[in-house]
Amino acid sequence: MSNPSSANQQPIPAPVNTLPADQAIVGSRTIFMGTGAPTAFIEVRDSKQQQSYGEGYVNKNARWVFSAKSVMLPGNYQIQTRQTLNNETSAWSAPRSFTVVVPMKIEAPEIAQPQEGEQTDASPVFSGKAYQNGGAVDLFDMNANQLLVSASVLPDGSWRTQALQPLPVGEHRISALHRVAGDVSDWALLRTFSVRVSK
C-alpha cells in the first residue's frame, strides 16, 4: 500500500534564474543568481548540460548566488539550471542566453575589503579598486538583492566606504557595480564574509 503523503508529493520545481538577465552583455567572470528551494544544491550548465559554469547552495531566504567558477571566453552562451534537494533533482530550467564581451566598456570593480572568509564587526569597511576614472561603485547585499552602500571612485581608481547601518550577525555575500556617465559594469566577483558576535 502506497504512502498517501509520498503519492501526493509534487516533484521539485526547477530553480529560477535572475542573473545574467536574458540577452545581457556580461564580463568573463559574471555572477549567476536566482531563487530556489532553501538548502538545495544548484548547478548552472550549458544548454547541453555538459559544461559546468558554477554551483552552490540556496540560502534560507530562497536565494542563490555565485560567481562563474572560471574565466569565460568571449562569445554567446545559453545556460540552464537545476536544483537537488533531499536526493531529488529538478528538471532543467528554461534556457537563458547572454553574451560575454572582453573587455567591457566599464570593467567590473574589485573588492579588496573585507577579504574572502573574513570575520568583521557590524560596521565593516568596504574598499577596492575601479578600472575606469570617475563615477561610483555600488555595493549590493546579494542575500537580500538590495543596495548596501555607494562609494565615489577617487582619481587613483580606489574607492572606500563603510556600512551605513550595522549589519546583522552571520554570513554576508556582496558584489559591486561601477557606474560611470550612464554606463554600468558587470558584477564584481562575489565576496563572502561574516559579522561576528560583539563582545
Short mmCIF file of C-alpha atoms in Angstrom, two decimals, residues 32-188:
data_model
loop_
_atom_site.label_atom_id
_atom_site.label_comp_id
_atom_site.label_asym_id
_atom_site.label_seq_id
_atom_site.Cartn_x
_atom_site.Cartn_y
_atom_site.Cartn_z
CA PHE A 32 24.79 33.75 -11.57
CA MET A 33 21.83 34.42 -9.28
CA GLY A 34 18.27 33.28 -8.75
CA THR A 35 15.81 31.67 -6.37
CA GLY A 36 15.17 28.09 -5.37
CA ALA A 37 14.30 25.77 -2.51
CA PRO A 38 16.19 26.67 0.71
CA THR A 39 19.34 24.49 1.21
CA ALA A 40 19.03 22.97 -2.30
CA PHE A 41 22.21 22.43 -4.34
CA ILE A 42 22.26 24.50 -7.56
CA GLU A 43 24.06 23.65 -10.82
CA VAL A 44 24.45 26.03 -13.79
CA ARG A 45 25.45 24.34 -17.05
CA ASP A 46 25.34 24.95 -20.79
CA SER A 47 22.15 24.07 -22.68
CA LYS A 48 23.53 20.58 -23.43
CA GLN A 49 24.15 20.08 -19.68
CA GLN A 50 27.82 19.28 -20.31
CA GLN A 51 29.87 22.36 -19.34
CA SER A 52 29.56 23.49 -15.70
CA TYR A 53 29.74 27.26 -15.12
CA GLY A 54 29.07 27.32 -11.39
CA GLU A 55 27.40 25.67 -8.44
CA GLY A 56 26.37 26.48 -4.89
CA TYR A 57 23.55 26.34 -2.35
CA VAL A 58 20.29 28.18 -1.84
CA ASN A 59 20.25 30.20 1.39
CA LYS A 60 17.44 30.32 3.98
CA ASN A 61 15.88 33.26 2.10
CA ALA A 62 15.48 31.06 -1.01
CA ARG A 63 18.23 32.96 -2.87
CA TRP A 64 21.34 31.54 -4.54
CA VAL A 65 24.29 33.44 -5.99
CA PHE A 66 27.85 32.66 -7.04
CA SER A 67 30.48 33.91 -9.49
CA ALA A 68 31.37 31.94 -12.61
CA LYS A 69 33.88 29.36 -11.40
CA SER A 70 36.34 30.05 -14.22
CA VAL A 71 37.05 32.71 -16.84
CA MET A 72 34.51 32.57 -19.67
CA LEU A 73 35.72 33.23 -23.20
CA PRO A 74 34.03 35.91 -25.34
CA GLY A 75 31.01 34.67 -27.23
CA ASN A 76 27.35 33.71 -26.97
CA TYR A 77 26.19 31.42 -24.18
CA GLN A 78 23.00 29.59 -23.31
CA ILE A 79 22.61 28.15 -19.82
CA GLN A 80 20.17 26.05 -17.84
CA THR A 81 19.92 25.49 -14.10
CA ARG A 82 18.67 22.69 -11.86
CA GLN A 83 18.47 22.06 -8.12
CA THR A 84 18.80 18.98 -5.92
CA LEU A 85 17.13 18.66 -2.52
CA ASN A 86 16.73 15.55 -0.34
CA ASN A 87 18.14 13.35 -3.13
CA GLU A 88 15.53 14.64 -5.60
CA THR A 89 16.70 16.60 -8.66
CA SER A 90 14.53 19.02 -10.59
CA ALA A 91 14.18 19.33 -14.34
CA TRP A 92 16.43 21.88 -16.04
CA SER A 93 15.16 25.46 -16.16
CA ALA A 94 14.25 27.19 -19.40
CA PRO A 95 17.35 28.26 -21.39
CA ARG A 96 18.83 31.69 -20.62
CA SER A 97 21.03 33.40 -23.26
CA PHE A 98 23.72 36.06 -22.75
CA THR A 99 26.91 37.30 -24.40
CA VAL A 100 30.37 37.56 -22.85
CA VAL A 101 32.36 40.59 -24.06
CA VAL A 102 36.04 41.20 -23.23
CA PRO A 103 36.90 43.91 -22.44
CA MET A 104 33.63 45.54 -21.43
CA LYS A 105 33.14 49.29 -21.81
CA ILE A 106 33.25 49.57 -17.99
CA GLU A 107 35.26 46.83 -16.31
CA ALA A 108 33.90 45.23 -13.14
CA PRO A 109 35.37 46.74 -9.96
CA GLU A 110 37.44 44.80 -7.45
CA ILE A 111 36.51 44.29 -3.80
CA ALA A 112 39.58 44.25 -1.54
CA GLN A 113 37.94 44.54 1.88
CA PRO A 114 36.50 42.60 3.56
CA GLN A 115 38.65 39.69 2.42
CA GLU A 116 37.07 36.37 1.45
CA GLY A 117 36.05 34.47 4.59
CA GLU A 118 36.98 37.33 6.93
CA GLN A 119 35.12 37.95 10.18
CA THR A 120 34.28 41.61 10.80
CA ASP A 121 32.39 43.77 13.26
CA ALA A 122 28.90 45.02 12.41
CA SER A 123 30.15 48.12 10.55
CA PRO A 124 32.86 46.82 8.22
CA VAL A 125 34.94 48.97 5.91
CA PHE A 126 34.45 48.24 2.21
CA SER A 127 37.25 49.15 -0.18
CA GLY A 128 38.64 48.20 -3.54
CA LYS A 129 39.67 49.33 -6.98
CA ALA A 130 37.89 50.51 -10.12
CA TYR A 131 39.44 50.32 -13.57
CA GLN A 132 37.91 53.46 -15.07
CA ASN A 133 38.13 57.00 -13.70
CA GLY A 134 35.19 58.69 -12.03
CA GLY A 135 31.72 57.54 -11.18
CA ALA A 136 30.69 55.50 -8.18
CA VAL A 137 30.80 51.90 -7.01
CA ASP A 138 27.53 50.45 -5.67
CA LEU A 139 27.82 47.58 -3.20
CA PHE A 140 24.92 45.14 -3.02
CA ASP A 141 23.79 42.69 -0.36
CA MET A 142 23.34 39.69 -2.63
CA ASN A 143 21.46 37.67 0.01
CA ALA A 144 18.72 40.30 0.01
CA ASN A 145 19.34 41.61 -3.54
CA GLN A 146 19.42 45.22 -2.37
CA LEU A 147 21.79 48.19 -2.41
CA LEU A 148 24.01 48.31 0.68
CA VAL A 149 26.10 51.46 0.17
CA SER A 150 27.78 53.53 -2.58
CA ALA A 151 31.30 55.00 -2.79
CA SER A 152 32.83 57.60 -5.08
CA VAL A 153 35.80 56.47 -7.18
CA LEU A 154 38.89 58.55 -6.39
CA PRO A 155 41.34 59.80 -9.07
CA ASP A 156 43.70 56.87 -8.39
CA GLY A 157 40.87 54.38 -9.00
CA SER A 158 40.44 53.43 -5.37
CA TRP A 159 37.13 53.52 -3.50
CA ARG A 160 36.34 53.18 0.18
CA THR A 161 33.20 53.37 2.31
CA GLN A 162 31.55 51.91 5.39
CA ALA A 163 28.20 50.30 6.06
CA LEU A 164 25.61 52.98 6.88
CA GLN A 165 23.70 50.68 9.22
CA PRO A 166 25.07 47.87 11.45
CA LEU A 167 24.94 44.52 9.66
CA PRO A 168 23.32 41.52 11.36
CA VAL A 169 25.47 38.73 12.77
CA GLY A 170 26.11 35.91 10.31
CA GLU A 171 27.29 35.32 6.75
CA HIS A 172 27.05 38.07 4.14
CA ARG A 173 27.56 37.89 0.37
CA ILE A 174 28.29 41.09 -1.51
CA SER A 175 29.12 42.21 -5.03
CA ALA A 176 29.54 45.58 -6.71
CA LEU A 177 28.84 47.53 -9.90
CA HIS A 178 30.75 50.54 -11.22
CA ARG A 179 28.64 53.37 -12.71
CA VAL A 180 30.33 55.93 -14.99
CA ALA A 181 28.44 58.54 -17.04
CA GLY A 182 25.39 56.34 -17.57
CA ASP A 183 27.33 53.14 -18.29
CA VAL A 184 27.37 50.25 -15.82
CA SER A 185 29.94 47.47 -15.40
CA ASP A 186 29.27 43.78 -14.90
CA TRP A 187 29.27 42.41 -11.35
CA ALA A 188 32.45 42.14 -9.28
#
